[in-house]
GROMACS .gro file of C-alpha atoms in nm:
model
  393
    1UNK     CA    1  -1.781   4.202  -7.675
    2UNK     CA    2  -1.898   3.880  -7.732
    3UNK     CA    3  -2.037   3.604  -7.539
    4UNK     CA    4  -1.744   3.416  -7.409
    5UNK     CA    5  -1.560   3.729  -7.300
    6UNK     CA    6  -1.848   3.860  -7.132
    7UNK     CA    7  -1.886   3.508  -6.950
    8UNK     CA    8  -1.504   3.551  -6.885
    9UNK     CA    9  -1.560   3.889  -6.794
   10UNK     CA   10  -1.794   3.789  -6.547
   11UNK     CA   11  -1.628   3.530  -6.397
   12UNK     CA   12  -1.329   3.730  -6.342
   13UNK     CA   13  -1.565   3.914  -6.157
   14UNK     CA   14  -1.717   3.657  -5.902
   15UNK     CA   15  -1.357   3.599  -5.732
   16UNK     CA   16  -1.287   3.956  -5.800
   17UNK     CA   17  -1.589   4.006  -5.524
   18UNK     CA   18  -1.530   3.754  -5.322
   19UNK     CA   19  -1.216   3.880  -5.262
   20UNK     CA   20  -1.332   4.213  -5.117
   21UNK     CA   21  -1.580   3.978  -4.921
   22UNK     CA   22  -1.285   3.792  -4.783
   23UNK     CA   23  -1.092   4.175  -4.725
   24UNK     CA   24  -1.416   4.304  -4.566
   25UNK     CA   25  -1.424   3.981  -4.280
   26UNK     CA   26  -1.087   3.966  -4.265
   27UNK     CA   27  -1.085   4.342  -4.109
   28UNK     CA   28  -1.350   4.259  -3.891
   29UNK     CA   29  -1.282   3.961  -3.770
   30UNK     CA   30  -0.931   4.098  -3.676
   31UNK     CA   31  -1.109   4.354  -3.470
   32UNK     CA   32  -1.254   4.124  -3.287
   33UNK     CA   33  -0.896   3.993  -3.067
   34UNK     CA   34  -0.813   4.338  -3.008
   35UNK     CA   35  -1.132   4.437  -2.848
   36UNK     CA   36  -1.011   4.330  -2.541
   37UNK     CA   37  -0.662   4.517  -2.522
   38UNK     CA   38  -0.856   4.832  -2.646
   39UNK     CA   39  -1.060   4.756  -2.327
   40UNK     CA   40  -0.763   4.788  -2.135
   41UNK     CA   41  -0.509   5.039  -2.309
   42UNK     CA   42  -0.781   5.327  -2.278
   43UNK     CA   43  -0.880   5.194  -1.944
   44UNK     CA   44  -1.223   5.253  -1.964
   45UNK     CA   45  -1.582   5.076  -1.891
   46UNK     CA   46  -1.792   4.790  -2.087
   47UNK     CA   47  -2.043   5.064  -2.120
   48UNK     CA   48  -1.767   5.294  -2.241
   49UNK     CA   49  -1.657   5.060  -2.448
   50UNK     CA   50  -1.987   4.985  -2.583
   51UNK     CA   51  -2.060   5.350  -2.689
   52UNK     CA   52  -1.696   5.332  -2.908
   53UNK     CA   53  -1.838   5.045  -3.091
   54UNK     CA   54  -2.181   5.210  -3.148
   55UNK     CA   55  -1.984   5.495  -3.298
   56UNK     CA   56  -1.857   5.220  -3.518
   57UNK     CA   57  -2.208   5.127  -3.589
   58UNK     CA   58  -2.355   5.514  -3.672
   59UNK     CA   59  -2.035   5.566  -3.927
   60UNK     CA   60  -2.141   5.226  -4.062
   61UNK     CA   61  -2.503   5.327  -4.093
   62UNK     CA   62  -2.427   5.635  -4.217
   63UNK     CA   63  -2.210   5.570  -4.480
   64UNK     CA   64  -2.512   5.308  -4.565
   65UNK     CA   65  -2.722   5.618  -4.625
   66UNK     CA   66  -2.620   5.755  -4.875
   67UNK     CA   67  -2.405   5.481  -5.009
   68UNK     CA   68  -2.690   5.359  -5.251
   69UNK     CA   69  -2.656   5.697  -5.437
   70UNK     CA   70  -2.341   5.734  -5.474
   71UNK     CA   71  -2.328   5.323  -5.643
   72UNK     CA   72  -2.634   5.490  -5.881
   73UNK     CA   73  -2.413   5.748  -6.002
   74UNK     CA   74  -2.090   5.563  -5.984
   75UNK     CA   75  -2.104   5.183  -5.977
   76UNK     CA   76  -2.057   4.934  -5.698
   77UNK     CA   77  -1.678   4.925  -5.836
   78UNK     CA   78  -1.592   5.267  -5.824
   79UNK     CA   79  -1.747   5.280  -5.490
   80UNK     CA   80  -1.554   4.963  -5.374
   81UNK     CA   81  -1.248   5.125  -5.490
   82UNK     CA   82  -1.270   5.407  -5.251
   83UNK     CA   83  -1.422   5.238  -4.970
   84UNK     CA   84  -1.233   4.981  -4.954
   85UNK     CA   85  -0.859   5.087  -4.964
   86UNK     CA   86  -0.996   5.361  -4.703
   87UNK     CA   87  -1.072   5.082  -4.501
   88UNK     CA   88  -0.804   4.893  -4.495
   89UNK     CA   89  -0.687   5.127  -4.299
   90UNK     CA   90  -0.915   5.149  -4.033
   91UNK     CA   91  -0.800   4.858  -3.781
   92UNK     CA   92  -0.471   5.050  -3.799
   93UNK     CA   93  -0.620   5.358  -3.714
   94UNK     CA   94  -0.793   5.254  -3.451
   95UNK     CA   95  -0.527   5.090  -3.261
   96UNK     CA   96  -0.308   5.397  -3.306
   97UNK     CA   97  -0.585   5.630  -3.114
   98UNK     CA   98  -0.407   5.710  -2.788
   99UNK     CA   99  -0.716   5.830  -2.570
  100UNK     CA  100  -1.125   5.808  -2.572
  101UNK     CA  101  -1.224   6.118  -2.828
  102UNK     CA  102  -0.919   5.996  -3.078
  103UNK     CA  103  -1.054   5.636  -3.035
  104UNK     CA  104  -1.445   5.766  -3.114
  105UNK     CA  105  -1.303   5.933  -3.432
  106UNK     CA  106  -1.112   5.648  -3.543
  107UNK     CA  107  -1.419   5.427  -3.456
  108UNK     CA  108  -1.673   5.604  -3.709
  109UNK     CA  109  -1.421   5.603  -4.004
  110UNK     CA  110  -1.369   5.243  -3.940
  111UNK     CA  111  -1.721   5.210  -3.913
  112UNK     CA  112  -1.813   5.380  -4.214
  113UNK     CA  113  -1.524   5.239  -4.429
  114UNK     CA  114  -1.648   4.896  -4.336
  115UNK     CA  115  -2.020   4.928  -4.383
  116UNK     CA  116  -1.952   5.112  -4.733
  117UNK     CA  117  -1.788   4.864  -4.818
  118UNK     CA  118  -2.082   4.569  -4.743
  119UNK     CA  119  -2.307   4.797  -4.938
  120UNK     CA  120  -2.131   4.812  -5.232
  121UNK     CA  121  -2.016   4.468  -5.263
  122UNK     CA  122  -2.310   4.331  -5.200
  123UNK     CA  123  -2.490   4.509  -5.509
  124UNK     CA  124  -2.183   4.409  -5.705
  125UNK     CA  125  -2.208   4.000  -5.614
  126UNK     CA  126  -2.627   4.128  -5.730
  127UNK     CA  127  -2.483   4.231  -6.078
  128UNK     CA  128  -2.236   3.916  -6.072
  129UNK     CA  129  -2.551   3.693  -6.000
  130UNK     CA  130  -2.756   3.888  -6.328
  131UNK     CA  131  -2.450   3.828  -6.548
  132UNK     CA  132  -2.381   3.449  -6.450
  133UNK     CA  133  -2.740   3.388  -6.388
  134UNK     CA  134  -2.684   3.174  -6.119
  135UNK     CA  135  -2.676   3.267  -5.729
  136UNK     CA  136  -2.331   3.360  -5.576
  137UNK     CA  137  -2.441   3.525  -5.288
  138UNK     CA  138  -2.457   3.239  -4.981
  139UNK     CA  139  -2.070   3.152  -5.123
  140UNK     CA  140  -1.984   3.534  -5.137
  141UNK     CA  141  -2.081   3.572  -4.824
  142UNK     CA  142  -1.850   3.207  -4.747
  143UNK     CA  143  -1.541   3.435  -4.796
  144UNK     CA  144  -1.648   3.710  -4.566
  145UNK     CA  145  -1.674   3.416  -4.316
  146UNK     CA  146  -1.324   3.256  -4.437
  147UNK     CA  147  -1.202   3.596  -4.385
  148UNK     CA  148  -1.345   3.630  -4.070
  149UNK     CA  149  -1.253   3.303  -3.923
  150UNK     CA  150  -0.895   3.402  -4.038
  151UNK     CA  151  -0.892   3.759  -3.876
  152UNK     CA  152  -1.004   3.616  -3.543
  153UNK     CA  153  -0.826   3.268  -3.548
  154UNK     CA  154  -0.495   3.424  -3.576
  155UNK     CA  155  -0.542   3.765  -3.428
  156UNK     CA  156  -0.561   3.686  -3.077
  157UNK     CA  157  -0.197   3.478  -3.082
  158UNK     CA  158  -0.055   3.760  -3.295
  159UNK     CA  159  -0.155   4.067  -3.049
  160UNK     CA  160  -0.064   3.796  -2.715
  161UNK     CA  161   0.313   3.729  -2.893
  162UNK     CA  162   0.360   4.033  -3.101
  163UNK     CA  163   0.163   4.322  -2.957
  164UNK     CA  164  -0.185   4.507  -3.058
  165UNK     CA  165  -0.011   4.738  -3.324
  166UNK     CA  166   0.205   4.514  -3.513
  167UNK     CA  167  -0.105   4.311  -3.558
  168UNK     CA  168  -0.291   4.556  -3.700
  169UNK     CA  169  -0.014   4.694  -3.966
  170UNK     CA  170   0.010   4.360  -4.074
  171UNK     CA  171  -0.352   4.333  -4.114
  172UNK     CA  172  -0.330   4.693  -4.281
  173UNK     CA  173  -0.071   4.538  -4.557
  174UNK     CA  174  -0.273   4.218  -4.614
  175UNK     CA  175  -0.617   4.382  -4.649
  176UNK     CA  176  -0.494   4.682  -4.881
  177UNK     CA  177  -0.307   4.401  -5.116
  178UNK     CA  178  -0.603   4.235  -5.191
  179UNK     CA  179  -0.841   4.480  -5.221
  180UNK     CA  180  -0.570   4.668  -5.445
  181UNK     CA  181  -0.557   4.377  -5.647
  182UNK     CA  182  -0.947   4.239  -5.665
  183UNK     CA  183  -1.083   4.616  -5.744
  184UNK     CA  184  -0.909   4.638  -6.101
  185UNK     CA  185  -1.114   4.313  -6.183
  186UNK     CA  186  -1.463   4.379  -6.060
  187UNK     CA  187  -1.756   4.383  -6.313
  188UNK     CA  188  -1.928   4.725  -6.444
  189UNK     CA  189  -2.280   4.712  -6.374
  190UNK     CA  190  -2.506   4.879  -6.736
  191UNK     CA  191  -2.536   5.228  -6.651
  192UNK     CA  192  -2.835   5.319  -6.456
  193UNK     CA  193  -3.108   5.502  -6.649
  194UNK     CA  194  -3.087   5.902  -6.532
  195UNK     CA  195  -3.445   5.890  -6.396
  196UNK     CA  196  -3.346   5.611  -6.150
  197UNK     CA  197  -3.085   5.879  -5.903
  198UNK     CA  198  -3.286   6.213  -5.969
  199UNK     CA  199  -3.433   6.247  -5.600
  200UNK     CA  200  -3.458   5.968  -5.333
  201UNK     CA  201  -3.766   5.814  -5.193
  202UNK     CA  202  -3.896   5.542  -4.963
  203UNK     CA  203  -3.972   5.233  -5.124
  204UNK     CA  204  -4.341   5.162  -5.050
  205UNK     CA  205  -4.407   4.813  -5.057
  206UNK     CA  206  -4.435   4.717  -4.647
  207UNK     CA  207  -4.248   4.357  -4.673
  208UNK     CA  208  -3.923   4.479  -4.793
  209UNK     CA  209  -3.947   4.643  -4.443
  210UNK     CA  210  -4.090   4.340  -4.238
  211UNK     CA  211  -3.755   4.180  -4.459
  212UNK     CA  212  -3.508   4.467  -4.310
  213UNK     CA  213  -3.637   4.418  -3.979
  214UNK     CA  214  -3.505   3.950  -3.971
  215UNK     CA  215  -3.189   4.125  -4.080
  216UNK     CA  216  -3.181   4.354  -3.792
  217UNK     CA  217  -3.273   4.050  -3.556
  218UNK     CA  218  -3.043   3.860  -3.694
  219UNK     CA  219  -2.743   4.108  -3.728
  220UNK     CA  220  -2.797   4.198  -3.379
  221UNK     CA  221  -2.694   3.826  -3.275
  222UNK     CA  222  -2.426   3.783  -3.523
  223UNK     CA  223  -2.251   4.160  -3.384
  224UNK     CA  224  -2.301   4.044  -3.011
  225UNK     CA  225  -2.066   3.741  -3.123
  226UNK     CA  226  -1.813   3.934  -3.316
  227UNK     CA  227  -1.824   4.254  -3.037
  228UNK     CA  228  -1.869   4.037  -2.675
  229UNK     CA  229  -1.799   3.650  -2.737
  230UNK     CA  230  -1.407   3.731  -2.673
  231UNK     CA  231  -1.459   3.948  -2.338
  232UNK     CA  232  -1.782   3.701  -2.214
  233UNK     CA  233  -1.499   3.388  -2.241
  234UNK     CA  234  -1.205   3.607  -2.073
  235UNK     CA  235  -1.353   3.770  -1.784
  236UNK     CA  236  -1.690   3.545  -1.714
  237UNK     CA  237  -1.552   3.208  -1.842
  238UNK     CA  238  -1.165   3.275  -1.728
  239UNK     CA  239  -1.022   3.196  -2.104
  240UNK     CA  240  -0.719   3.325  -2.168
  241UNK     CA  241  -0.716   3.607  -2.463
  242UNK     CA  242  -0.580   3.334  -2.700
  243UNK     CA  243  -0.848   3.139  -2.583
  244UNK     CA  244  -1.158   3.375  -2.579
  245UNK     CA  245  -1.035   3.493  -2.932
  246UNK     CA  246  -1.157   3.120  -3.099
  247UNK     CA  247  -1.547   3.200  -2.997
  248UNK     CA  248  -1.558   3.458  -3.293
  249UNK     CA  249  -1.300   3.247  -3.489
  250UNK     CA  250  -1.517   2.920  -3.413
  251UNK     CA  251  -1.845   3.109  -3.500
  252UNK     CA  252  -1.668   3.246  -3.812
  253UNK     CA  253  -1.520   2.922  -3.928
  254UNK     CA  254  -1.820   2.736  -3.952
  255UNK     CA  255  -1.999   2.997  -4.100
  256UNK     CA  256  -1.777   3.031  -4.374
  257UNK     CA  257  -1.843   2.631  -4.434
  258UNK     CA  258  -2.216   2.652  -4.477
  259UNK     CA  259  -2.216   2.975  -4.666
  260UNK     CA  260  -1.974   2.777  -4.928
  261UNK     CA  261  -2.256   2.500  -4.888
  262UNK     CA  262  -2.569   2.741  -4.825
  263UNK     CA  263  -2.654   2.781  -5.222
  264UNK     CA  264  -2.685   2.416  -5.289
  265UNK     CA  265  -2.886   2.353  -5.014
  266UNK     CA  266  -3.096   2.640  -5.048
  267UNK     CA  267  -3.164   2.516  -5.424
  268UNK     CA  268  -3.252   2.190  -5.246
  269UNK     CA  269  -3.496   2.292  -4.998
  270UNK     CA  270  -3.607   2.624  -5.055
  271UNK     CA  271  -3.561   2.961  -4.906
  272UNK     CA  272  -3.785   2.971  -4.665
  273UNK     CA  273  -3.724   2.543  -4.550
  274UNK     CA  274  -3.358   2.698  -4.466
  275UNK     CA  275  -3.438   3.019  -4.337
  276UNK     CA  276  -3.654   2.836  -4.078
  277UNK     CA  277  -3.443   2.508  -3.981
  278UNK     CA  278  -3.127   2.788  -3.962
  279UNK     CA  279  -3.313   3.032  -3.716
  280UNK     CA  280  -3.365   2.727  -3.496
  281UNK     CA  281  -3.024   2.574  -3.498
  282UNK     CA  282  -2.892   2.898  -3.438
  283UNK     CA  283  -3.116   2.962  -3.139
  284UNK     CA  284  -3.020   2.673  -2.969
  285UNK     CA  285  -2.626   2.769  -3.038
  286UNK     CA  286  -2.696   3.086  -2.847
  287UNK     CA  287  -2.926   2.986  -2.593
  288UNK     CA  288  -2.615   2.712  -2.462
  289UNK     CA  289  -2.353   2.959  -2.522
  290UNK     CA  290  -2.514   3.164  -2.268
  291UNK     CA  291  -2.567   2.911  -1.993
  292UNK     CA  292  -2.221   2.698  -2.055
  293UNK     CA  293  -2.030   2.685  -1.763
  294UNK     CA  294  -1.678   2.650  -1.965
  295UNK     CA  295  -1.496   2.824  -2.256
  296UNK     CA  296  -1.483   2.531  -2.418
  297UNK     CA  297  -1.874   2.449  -2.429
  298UNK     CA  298  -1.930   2.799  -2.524
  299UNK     CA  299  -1.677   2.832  -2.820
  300UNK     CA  300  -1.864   2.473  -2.934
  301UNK     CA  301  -2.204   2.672  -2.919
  302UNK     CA  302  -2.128   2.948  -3.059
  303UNK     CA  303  -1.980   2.736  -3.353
  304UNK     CA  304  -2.310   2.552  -3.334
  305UNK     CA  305  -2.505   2.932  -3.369
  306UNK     CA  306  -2.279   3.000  -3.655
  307UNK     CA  307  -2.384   2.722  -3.841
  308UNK     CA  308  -2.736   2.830  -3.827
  309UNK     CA  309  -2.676   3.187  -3.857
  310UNK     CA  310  -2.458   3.106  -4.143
  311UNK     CA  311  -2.697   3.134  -4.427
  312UNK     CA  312  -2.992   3.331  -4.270
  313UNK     CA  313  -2.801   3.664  -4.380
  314UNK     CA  314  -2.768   3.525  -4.768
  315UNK     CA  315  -3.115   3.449  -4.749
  316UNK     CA  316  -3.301   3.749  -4.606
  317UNK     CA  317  -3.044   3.994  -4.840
  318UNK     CA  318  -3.177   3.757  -5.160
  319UNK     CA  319  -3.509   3.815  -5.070
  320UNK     CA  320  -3.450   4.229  -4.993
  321UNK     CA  321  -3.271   4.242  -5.371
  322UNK     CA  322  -3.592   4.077  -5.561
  323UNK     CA  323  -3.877   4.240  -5.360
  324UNK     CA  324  -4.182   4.297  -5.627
  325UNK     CA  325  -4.204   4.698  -5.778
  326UNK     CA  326  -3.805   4.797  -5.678
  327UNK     CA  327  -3.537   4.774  -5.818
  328UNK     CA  328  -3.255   4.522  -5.670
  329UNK     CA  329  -3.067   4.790  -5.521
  330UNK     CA  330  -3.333   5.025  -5.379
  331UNK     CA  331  -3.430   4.624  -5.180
  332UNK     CA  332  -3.101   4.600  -5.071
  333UNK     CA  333  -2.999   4.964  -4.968
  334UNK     CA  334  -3.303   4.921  -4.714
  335UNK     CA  335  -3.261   4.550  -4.586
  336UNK     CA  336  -2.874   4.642  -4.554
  337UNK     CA  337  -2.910   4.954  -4.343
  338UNK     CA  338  -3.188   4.857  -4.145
  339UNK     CA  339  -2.988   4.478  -4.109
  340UNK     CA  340  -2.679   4.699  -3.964
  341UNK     CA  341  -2.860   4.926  -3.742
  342UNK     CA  342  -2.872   4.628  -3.541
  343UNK     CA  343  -2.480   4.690  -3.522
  344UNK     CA  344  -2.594   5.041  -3.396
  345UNK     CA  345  -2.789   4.953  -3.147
  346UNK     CA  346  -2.683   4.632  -2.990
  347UNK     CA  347  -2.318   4.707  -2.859
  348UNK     CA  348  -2.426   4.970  -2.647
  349UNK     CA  349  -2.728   4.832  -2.526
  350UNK     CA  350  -2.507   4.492  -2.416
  351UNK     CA  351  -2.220   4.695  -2.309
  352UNK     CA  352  -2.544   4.865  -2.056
  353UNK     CA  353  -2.703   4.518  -1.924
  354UNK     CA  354  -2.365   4.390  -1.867
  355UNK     CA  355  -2.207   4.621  -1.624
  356UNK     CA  356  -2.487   4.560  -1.426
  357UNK     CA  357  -2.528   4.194  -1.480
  358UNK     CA  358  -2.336   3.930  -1.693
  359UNK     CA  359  -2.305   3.830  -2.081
  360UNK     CA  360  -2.497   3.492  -2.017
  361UNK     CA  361  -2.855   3.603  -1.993
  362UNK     CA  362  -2.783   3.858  -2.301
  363UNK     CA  363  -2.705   3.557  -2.475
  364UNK     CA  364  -2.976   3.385  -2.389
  365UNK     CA  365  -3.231   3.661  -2.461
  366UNK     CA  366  -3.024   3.703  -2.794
  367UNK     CA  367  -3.132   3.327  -2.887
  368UNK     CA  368  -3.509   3.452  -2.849
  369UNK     CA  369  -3.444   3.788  -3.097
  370UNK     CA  370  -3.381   3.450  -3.358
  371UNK     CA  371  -3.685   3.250  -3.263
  372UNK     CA  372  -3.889   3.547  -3.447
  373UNK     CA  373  -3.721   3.553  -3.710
  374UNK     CA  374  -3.803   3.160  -3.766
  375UNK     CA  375  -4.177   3.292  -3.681
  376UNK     CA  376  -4.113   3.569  -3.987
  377UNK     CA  377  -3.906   3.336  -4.228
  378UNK     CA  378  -4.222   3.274  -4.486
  379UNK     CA  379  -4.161   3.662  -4.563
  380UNK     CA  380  -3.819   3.545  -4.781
  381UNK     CA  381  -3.990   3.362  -5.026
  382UNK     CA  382  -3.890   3.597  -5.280
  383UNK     CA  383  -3.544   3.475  -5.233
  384UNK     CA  384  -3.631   3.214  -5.452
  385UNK     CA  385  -3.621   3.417  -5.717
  386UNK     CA  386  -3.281   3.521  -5.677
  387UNK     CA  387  -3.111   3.288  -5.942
  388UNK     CA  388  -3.333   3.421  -6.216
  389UNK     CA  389  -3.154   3.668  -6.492
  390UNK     CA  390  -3.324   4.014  -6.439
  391UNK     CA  391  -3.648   4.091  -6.676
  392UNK     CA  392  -3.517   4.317  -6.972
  393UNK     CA  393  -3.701   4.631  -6.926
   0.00000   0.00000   0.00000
């Protein structure tokens, strides 16, 4: 193959992935709207409630496990393939559970489609970045955002005029067409060397660890928007549901704007410059959508936390994929599971705190979990090196 088709190749590649970035936020943002009726069809607790979406967390994190293996054996393409058109079905599922154990199943395969899926297309948009030799990621992750924003801007007016379950088939139908589609079109990474998936083992260098741990801080914040912003507005603030559905929408949209924006000014200023001025922006989003007295303040500061959030993510997963003696995807297997353990542990933990107090102080402690990780953001430097073609070894 020569070089122009390999270029074309490649390219064909970069919206192929961002496509599955876009399916993979679409699905969760949509979950976001319906959190609410789920709340009330099973008639059950916060806390309840908050164990459900842990469940979604552990099938995420365990799927994470030993998702790395199976993209050494297989690709990130074949493993896309099967994760994602099994996920597409997993808001559908999940609003088809008629009681509390159905729901907990439906909640881990959801969880696990979905965090299979951010595995594997994250080491693909790595092997997009080699090929083009240019970074994709921030913009990659500008879809999941776009996708998000869309899933959460509409969902809430869809399940108010046209009920929880016809929102989520047409969800279903949307997110299985495109994932159908963008799968055929993803790139083949080389074929790993057989040494590289004979038996696992930790990585050893302590940073790419301190580096896993800003993702859990910050993935913590960013799942405490997507799983509590819509029932903190409704039942705190007195939003309506179409309403308190725009928080995550509002957080999402802007989000998706920087990420589209985050390469160019991370070329500009430097990892680490934007890792720090983003923790900070989106501390102060947080810490005022905890103490606003109105839906509308809040939804305008958790916009304000998604634009600093926005590109943190990028950032920290750039700097996990190009840590010094590992290879790319051994750096991101770890940042990306220990990054969505914070998934695992937050929902239940809020769900906890707030039947016995309120969302706003969680909110507000939230926007301190981000202040470290502007204390920590000088561990990312090796982000910098993520535009850089991979070494021939």
């Amino acid at each position: 193959m020569d070089a122009q088709n390999v270029m074309e190749t490649a390219i064909r590649g970069r919206w192929a992935v961002a496509g599955i970035f876009l399916a993979n936020g679409f699905l969760t943002g949509s979950w976001a709207p319906q959190i609410p009726v789920f709340l009330t069809r099973l008639d059950i607790s916060k806390f309840t409630l908050g164990l459900l979406i842990l469940l979604f967390g552990v099938g995420a994190v365990t799927a994470m496990t030993w998702c790395g293996h199976l993209i050494s054996r297989h690709g990130s393409r074949s493993v896309l393939r099967w994760f994602g058109l099994c996920g597409s079905l997993g808001l559908l599922v999940v609003a088809l559970a008629p009681n509390v154990p159905l729901a907990a199943i439906a909640m881990f395969i959801f969880g696990g489609s979905i965090g299979g899926m951010d595995v594997a297309m994250n080491a693909n948009a790595v092997a997009v970045e080699r090929r083009l030799s240019r970074a994709i990621m921030s913009s990659s992750h500008g879809f999941w955002s776009l996708g998000g924003f869309a899933g959460g801007a509409v969902g809430g007016l869809a399940i108010q005029n046209y009920g929880h379950l016809a929102h989520a088939m047409v969800v279903t139908v949307l997110a299985f067409a495109l994932i159908a589609l963008a799968v055929g079109h993803l790139i083949v990474e080389d074929k790993p060397k057989a040494s590289e998936h004979q038996k696992f083992s930790l990585p050893a260098n302590p940073l790419v660890y301190l580096v896993g741990l800003m993702a859990l801080l910050t993935m913590i914040s960013e799942g405490a928007v997507l799983d509590w912003a819509a029932l903190y507005l409704k039942q705190e603030l007195s939003a309506d549901l179409a309403i308190a559905g725009l928080a995550y929408a509002a957080f999402s949209g802007v989000m998706a704007v920087m990420r589209f924006l985050g390469d160019g000014v991370r070329n500009r200023f430097g990892a680490v410059a934007t890792l720090r001025g983003s923790a900070l922006v989106a501390a102060a989003g947080m810490l005022v959508a905890g103490l606003s007295p109105s839906p509308w303040l809040a939804i305008a500061a958790f916009a304000f936390c998604g634009f600093g959030i926005a590109n943190m993510v990028p950032i920290i997963f750039s700097a996990g994929g190009n840590q010094e003696g590992m290879s790319s995807g051994t750096g991101m297997s770890v940042v990306t599971t220990m990054g969505y353990s914070g998934i695992l542990v937050a929902p239940s933990a809020i769900g906890f705190f707030a039947e016995h107090s309120s969302f706003g102080p969680i909110f507000v402690a939230l926007s301190g979990l981000l202040v470290i990780v502007l204390l920590m953001a000088g561990l990312a430097h090796r982000a910098e090196f993520a535009p850089e073609p991979a070494p021939a070894e």
